[in-house]
Coordinates of N, CA, C and O in Angstrom, one line a residue:
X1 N 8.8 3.2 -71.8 CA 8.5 4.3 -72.7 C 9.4 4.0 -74.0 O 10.6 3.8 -74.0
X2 N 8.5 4.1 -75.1 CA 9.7 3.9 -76.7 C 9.2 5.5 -77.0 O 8.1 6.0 -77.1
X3 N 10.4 5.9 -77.1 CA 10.6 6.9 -77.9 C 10.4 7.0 -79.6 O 11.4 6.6 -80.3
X4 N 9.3 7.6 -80.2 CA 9.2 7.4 -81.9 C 9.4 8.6 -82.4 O 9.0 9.7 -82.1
X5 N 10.7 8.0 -83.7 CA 11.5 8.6 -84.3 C 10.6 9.2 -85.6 O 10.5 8.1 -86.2
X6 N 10.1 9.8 -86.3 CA 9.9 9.7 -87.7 C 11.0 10.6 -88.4 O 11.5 11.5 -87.7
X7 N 11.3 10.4 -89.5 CA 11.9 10.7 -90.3 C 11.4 11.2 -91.9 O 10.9 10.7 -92.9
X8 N 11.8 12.5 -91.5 CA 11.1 13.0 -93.0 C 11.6 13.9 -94.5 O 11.1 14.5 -95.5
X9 N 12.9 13.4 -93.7 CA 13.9 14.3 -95.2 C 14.6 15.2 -94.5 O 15.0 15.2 -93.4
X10 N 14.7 16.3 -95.5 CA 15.7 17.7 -95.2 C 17.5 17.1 -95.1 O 17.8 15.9 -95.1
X11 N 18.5 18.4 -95.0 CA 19.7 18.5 -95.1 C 20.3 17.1 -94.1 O 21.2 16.3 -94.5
X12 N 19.8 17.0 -93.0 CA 20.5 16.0 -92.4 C 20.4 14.2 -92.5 O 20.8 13.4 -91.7
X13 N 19.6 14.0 -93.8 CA 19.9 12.8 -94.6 C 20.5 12.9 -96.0 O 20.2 11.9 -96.7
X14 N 21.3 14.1 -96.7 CA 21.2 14.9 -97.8 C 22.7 13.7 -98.4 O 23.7 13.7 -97.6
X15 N 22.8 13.1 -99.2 CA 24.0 12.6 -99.3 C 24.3 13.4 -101.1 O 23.3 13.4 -101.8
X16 N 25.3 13.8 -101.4 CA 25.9 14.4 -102.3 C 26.9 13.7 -102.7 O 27.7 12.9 -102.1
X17 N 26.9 14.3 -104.6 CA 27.5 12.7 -105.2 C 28.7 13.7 -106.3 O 29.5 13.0 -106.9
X18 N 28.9 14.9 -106.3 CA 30.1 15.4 -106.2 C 30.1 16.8 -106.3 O 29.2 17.3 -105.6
X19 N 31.2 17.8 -106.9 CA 32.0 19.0 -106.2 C 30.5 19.9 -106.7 O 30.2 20.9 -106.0
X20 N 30.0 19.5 -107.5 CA 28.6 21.0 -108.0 C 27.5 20.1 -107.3 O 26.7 19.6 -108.0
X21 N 27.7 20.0 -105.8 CA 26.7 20.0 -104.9 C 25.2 19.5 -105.5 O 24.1 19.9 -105.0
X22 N 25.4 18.7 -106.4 CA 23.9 17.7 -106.7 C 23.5 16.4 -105.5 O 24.4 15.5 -105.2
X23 N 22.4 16.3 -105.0 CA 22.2 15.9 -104.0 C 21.2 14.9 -104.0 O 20.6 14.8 -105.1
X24 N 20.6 13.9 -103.0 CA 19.4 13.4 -103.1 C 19.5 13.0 -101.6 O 20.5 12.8 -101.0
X25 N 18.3 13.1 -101.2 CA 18.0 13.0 -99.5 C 18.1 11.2 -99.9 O 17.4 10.7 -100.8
X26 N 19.1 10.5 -99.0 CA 18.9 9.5 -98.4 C 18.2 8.6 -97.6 O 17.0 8.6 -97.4
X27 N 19.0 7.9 -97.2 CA 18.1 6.8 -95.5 C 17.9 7.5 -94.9 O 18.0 8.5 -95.6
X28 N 17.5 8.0 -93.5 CA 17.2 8.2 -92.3 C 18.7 8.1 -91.6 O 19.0 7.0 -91.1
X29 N 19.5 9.1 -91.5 CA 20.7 9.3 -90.7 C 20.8 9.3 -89.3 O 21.9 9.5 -88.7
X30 N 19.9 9.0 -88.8 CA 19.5 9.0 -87.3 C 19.9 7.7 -87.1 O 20.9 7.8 -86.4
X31 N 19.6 6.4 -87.6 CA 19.5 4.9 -87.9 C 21.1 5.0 -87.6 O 21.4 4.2 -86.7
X32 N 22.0 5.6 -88.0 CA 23.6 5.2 -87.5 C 24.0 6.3 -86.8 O 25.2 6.2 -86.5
X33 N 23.5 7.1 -86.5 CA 23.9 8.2 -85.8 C 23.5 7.7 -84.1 O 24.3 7.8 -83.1
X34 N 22.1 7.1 -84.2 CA 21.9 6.6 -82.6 C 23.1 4.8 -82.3 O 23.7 4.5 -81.2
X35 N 23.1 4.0 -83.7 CA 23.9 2.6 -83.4 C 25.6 3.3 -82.8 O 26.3 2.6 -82.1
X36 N 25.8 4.2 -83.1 CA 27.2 4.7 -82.4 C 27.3 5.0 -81.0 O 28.3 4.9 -80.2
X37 N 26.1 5.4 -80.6 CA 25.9 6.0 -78.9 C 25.7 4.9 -78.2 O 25.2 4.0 -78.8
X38 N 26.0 4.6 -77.0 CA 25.6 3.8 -76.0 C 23.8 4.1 -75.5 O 23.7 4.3 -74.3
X39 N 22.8 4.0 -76.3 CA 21.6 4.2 -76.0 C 20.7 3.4 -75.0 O 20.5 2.2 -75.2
X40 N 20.3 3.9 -74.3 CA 19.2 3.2 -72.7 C 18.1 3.1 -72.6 O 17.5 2.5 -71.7
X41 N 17.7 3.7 -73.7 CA 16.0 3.5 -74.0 C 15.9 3.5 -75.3 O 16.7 4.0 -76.1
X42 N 14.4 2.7 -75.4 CA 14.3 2.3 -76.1 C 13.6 3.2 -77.1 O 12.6 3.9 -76.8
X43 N 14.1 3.1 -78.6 CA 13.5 3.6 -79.7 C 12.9 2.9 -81.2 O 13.3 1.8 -81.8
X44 N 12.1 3.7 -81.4 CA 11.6 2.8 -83.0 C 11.8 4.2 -84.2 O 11.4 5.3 -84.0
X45 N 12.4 3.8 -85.2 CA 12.7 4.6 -86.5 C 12.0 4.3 -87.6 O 12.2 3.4 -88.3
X46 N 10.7 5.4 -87.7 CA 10.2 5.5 -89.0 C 10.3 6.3 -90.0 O 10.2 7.5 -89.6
X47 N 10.4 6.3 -91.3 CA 10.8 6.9 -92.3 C 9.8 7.0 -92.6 O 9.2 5.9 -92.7
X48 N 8.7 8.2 -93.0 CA 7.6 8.7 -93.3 C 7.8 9.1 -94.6 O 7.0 8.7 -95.4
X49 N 9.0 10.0 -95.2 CA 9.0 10.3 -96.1 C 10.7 11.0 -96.5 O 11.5 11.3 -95.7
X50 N 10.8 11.2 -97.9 CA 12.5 11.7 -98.0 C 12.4 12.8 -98.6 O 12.4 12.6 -99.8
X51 N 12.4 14.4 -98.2 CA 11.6 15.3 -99.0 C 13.3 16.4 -98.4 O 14.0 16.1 -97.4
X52 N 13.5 17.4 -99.3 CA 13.8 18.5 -98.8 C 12.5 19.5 -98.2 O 11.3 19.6 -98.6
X53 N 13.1 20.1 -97.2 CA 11.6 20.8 -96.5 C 11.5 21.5 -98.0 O 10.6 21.2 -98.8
X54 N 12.4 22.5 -98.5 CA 11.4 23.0 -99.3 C 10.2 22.6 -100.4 O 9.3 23.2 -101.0
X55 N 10.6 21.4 -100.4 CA 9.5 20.9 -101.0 C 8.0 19.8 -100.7 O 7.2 19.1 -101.4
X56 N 8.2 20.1 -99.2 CA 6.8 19.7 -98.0 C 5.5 20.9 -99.0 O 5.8 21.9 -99.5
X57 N 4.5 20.4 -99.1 CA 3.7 20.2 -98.9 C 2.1 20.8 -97.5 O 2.5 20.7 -96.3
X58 N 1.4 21.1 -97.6 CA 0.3 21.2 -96.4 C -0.1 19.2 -96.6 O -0.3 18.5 -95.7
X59 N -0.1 18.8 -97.6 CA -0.5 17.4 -97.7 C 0.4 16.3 -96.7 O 0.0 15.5 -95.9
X60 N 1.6 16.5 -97.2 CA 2.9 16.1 -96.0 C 2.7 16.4 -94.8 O 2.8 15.5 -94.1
X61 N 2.5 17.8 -94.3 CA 2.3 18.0 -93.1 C 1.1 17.3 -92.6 O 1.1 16.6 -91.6
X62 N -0.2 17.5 -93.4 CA -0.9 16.3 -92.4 C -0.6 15.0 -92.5 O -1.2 14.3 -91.7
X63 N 0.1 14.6 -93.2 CA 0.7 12.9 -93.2 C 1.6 12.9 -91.7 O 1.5 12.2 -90.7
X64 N 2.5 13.8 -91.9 CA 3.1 13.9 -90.5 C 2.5 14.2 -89.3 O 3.1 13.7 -88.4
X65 N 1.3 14.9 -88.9 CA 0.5 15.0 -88.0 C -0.5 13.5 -87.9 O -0.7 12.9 -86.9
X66 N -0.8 13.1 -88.9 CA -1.8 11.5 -88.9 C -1.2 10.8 -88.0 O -1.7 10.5 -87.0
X67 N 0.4 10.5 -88.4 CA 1.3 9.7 -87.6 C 1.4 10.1 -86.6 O 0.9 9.3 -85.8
X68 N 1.9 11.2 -86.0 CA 2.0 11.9 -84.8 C 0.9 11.2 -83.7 O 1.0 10.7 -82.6
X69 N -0.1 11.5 -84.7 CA -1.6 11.4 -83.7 C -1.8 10.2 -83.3 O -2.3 9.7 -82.3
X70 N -1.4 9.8 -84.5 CA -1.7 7.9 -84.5 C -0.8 6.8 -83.9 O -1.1 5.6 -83.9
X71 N 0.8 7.4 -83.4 CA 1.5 6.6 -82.9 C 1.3 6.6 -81.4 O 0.8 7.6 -80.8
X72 N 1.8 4.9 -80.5 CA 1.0 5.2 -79.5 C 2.0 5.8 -78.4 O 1.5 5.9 -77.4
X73 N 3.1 6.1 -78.4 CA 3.9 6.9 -78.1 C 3.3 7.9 -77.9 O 2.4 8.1 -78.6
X74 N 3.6 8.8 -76.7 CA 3.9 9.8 -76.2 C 5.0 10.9 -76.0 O 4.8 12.0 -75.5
X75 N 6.4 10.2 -76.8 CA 7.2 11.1 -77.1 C 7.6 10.5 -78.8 O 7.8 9.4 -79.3
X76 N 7.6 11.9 -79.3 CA 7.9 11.9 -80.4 C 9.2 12.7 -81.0 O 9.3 13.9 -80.7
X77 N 10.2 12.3 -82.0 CA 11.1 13.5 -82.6 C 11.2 13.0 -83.9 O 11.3 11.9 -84.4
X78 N 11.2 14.3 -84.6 CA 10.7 14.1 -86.4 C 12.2 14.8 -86.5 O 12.4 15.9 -85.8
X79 N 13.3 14.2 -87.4 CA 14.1 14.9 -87.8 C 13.4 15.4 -89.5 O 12.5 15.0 -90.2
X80 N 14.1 16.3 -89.7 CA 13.3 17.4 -90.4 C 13.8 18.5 -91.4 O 14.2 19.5 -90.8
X81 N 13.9 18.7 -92.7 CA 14.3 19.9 -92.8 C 14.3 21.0 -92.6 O 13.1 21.4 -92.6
X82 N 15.3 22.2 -92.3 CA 15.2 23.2 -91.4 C 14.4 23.9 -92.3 O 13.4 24.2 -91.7
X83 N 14.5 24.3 -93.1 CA 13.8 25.7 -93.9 C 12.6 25.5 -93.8 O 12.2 26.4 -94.5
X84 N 11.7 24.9 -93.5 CA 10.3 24.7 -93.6 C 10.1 24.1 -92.4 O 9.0 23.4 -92.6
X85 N 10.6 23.9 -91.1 CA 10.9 23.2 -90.0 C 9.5 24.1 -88.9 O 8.7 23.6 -88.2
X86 N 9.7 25.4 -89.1 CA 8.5 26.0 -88.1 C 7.5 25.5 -88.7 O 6.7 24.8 -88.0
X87 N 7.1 25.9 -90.4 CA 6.2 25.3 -90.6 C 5.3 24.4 -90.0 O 4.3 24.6 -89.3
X88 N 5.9 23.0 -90.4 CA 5.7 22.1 -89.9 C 5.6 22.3 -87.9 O 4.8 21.7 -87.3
X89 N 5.9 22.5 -87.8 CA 5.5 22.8 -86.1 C 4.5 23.3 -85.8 O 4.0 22.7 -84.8
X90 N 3.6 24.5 -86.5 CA 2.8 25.0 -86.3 C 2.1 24.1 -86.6 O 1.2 23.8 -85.8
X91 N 2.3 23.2 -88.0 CA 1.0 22.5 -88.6 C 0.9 20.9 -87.6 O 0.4 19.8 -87.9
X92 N 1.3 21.3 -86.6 CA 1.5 20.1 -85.1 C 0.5 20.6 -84.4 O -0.4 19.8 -84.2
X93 N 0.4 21.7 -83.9 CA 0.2 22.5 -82.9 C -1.3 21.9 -82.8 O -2.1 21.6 -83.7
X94 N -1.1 21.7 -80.9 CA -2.4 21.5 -81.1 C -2.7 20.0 -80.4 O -3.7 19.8 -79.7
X95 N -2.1 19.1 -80.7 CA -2.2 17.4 -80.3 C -2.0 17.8 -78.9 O -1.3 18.7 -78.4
X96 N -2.5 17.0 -78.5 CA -3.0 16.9 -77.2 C -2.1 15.4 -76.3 O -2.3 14.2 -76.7
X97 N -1.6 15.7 -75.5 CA -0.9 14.4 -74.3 C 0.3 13.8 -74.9 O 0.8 12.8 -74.6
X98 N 0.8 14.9 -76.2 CA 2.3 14.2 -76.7 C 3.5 15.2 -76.8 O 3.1 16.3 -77.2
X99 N 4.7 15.0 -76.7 CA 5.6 16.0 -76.8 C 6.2 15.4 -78.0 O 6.4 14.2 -78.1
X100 N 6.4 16.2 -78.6 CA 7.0 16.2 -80.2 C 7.8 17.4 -80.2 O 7.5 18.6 -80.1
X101 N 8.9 16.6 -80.5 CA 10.3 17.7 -81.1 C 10.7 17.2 -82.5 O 10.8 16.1 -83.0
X102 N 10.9 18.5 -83.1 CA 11.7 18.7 -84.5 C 13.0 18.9 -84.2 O 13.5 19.7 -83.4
X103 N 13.5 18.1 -85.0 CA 15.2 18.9 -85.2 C 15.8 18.4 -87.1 O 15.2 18.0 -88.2
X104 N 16.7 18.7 -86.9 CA 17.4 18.9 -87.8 C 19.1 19.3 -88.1 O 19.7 19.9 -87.2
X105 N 19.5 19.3 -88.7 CA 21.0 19.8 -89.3 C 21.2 21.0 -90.5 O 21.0 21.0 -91.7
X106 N 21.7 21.9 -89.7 CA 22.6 23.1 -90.9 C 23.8 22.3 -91.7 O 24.8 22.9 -92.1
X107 N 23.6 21.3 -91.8 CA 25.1 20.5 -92.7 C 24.9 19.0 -92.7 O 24.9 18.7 -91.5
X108 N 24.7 18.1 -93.3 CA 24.3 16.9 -93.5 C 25.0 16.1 -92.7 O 26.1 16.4 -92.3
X109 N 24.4 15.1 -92.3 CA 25.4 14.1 -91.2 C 26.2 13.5 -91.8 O 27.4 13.4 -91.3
X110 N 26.0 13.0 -93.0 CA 27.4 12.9 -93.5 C 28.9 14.0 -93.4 O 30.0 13.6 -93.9
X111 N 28.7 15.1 -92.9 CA 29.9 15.4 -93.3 C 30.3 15.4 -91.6 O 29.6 15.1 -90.6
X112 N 32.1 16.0 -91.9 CA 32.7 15.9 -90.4 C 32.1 17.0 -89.5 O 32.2 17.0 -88.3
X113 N 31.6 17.8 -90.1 CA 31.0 19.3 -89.2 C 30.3 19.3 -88.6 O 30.2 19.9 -87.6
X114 N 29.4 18.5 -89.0 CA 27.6 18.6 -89.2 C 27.6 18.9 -87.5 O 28.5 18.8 -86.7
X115 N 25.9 19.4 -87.4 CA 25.6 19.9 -86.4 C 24.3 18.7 -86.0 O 23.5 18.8 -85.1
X116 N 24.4 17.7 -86.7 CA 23.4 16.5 -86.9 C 23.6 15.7 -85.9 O 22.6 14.9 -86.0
X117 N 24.2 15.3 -85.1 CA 24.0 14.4 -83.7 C 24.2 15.2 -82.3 O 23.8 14.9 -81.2
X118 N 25.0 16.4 -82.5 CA 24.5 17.3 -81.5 C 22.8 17.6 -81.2 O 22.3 17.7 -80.1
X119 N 22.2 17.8 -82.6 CA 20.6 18.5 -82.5 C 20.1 17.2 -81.8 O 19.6 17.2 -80.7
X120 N 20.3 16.1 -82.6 CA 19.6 14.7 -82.6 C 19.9 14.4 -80.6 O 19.0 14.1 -79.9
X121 N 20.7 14.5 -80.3 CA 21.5 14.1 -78.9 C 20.4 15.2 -78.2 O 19.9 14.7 -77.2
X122 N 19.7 16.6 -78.4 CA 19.5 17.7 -77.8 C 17.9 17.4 -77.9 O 17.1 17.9 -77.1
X123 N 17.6 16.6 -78.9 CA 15.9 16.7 -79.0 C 15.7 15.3 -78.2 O 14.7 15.1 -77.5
X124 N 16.6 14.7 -78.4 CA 16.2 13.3 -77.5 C 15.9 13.4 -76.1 O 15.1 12.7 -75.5
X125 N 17.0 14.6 -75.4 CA 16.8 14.8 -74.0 C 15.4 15.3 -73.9 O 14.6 14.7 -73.3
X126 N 15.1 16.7 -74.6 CA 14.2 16.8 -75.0 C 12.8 16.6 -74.5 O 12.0 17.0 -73.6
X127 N 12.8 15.8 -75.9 CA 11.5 15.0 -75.5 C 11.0 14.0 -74.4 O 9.8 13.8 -74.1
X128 N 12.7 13.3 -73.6 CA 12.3 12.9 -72.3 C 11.9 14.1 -71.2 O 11.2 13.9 -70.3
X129 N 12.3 15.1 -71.4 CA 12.0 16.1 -70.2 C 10.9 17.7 -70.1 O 10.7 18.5 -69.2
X130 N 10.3 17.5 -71.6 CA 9.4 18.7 -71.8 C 8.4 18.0 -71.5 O 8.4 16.8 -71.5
X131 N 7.1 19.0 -71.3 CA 5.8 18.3 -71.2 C 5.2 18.4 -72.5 O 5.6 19.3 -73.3
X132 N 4.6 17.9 -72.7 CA 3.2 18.1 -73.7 C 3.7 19.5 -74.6 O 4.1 20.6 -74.2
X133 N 3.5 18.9 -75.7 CA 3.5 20.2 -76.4 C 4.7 20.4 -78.0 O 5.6 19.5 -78.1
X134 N 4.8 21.2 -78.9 CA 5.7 20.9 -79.9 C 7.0 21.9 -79.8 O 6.8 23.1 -79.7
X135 N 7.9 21.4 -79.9 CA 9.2 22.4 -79.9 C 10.2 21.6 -81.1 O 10.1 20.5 -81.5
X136 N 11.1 22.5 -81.4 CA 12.2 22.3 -82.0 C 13.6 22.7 -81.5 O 13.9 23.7 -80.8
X137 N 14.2 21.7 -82.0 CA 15.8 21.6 -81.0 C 16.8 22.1 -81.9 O 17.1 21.3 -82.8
X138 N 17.5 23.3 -81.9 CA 18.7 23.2 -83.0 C 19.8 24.0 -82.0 O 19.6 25.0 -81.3
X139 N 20.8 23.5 -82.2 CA 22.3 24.3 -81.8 C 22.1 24.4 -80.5 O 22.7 25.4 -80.0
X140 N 21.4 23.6 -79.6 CA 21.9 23.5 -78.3 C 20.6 24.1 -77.7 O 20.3 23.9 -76.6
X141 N 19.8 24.9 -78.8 CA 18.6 25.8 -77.8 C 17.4 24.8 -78.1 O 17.3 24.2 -79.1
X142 N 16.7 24.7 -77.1 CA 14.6 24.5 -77.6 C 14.0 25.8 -77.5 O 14.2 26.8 -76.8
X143 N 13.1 25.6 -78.6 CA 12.5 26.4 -79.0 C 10.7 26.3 -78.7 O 10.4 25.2 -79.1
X144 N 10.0 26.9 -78.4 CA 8.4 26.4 -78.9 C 8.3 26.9 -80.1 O 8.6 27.9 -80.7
X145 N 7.5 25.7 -80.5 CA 7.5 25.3 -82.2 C 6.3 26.3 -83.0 O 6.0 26.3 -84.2
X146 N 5.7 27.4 -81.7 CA 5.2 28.0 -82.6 C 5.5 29.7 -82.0 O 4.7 30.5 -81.8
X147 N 6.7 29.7 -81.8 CA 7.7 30.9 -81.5 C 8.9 30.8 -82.2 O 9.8 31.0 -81.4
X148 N 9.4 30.5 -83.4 CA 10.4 30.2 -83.9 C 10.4 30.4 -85.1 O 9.4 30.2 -85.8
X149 N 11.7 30.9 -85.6 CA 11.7 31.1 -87.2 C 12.9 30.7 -87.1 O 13.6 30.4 -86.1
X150 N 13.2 30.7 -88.9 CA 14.7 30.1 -89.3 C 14.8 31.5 -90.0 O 14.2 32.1 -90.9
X151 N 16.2 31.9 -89.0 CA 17.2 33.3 -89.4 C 17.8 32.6 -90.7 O 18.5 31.7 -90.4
X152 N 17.6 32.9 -92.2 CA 18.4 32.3 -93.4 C 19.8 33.1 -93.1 O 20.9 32.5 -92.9
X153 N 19.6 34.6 -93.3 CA 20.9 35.3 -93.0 C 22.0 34.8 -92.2 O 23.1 34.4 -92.6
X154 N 21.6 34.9 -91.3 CA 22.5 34.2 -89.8 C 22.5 32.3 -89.5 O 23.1 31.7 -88.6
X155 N 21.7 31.8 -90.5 CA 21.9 30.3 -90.7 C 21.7 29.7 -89.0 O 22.3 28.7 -88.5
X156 N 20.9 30.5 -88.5 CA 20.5 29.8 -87.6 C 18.6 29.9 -87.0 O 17.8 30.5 -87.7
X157 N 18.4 29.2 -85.7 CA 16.6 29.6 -85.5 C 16.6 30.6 -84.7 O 17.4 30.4 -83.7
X158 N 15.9 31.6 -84.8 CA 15.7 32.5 -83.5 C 14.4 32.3 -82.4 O 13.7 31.3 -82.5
X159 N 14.1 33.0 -81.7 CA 12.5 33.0 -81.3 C 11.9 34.0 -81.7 O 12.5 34.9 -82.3
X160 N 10.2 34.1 -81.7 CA 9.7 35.1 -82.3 C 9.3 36.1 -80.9 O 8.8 35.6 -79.9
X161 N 9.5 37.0 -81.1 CA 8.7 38.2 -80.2 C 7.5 38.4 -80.1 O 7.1 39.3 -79.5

């Protein structure tokens, strides 16, 4: 089983170039975040695209569903920007014989805080152990990807009722 990575922008590729927080989404932070772990299976890292969520698209979303559909993988995890992260899950919903997780970072992997190889570590298990179906992984919880919102207030995802 290869596990397929895509990569599609948001906060946890975000590298910033000084103190008034001007920014531009980078590489695919996953790429050195997995070469640090002792990893056992095998993975492939694609970069689909370098966007902040807020500025995805319905056109993007189906670029990311095309791939989804089209890769021959059966597990998939899209790191992702959070603010537009359900979005994109709902606009999943639906593929049939693959498990696809979203994740993402409240803080860029670049910095010491970040919450970006914890999520990354949490969607990987993940996707080896859910069935069928789309979820997102942040702060330790899974979520189904079309029961989830992002709390802005509280800077975290909740479920929906």
């Amino acid at each position: 089983m290869t596990i397929q990575i895509f990569c599609v922008g948001g906060t946890i590729d975000k590298i910033y170039f000084d103190a008034k927080s001007k920014y531009e989404v980078g590489a695919p932070a996953i790429g050195w975040l997995l070469d640090e772990l002792s990893i056992h299976f095998n993975y492939q890292v694609t970069s689909l695209m370098a966007k902040d969520s807020l500025d995805m698209t319905d056109a993007d979303r189906a670029e990311i569903r095309k791939a989804v559909e089209s890769t021959d993988s059966d597990r998939i995890v899209i790191t992702h920007g959070t603010d537009t992260m359900p979005e994109t899950a709902r606009a999943l919903h639906g593929i049939v014989g693959k498990t696809v997780v979203l994740t993402g970072a409240l803080a860029p992997a670049i910095f010491r805080n970040s919450d970006a190889a914890f999520n990354v570590g949490g969607a990987l298990a993940a996707v080896q152990s859910k069935p069928a179906g789309v979820y997102i992984v942040m702060n330790g919880e899974v979520f189904d990807g079309n029961l989830v919102r992002k709390d802005v207030a509280a800077n975290r995802f909740v479920r929906l009722d």
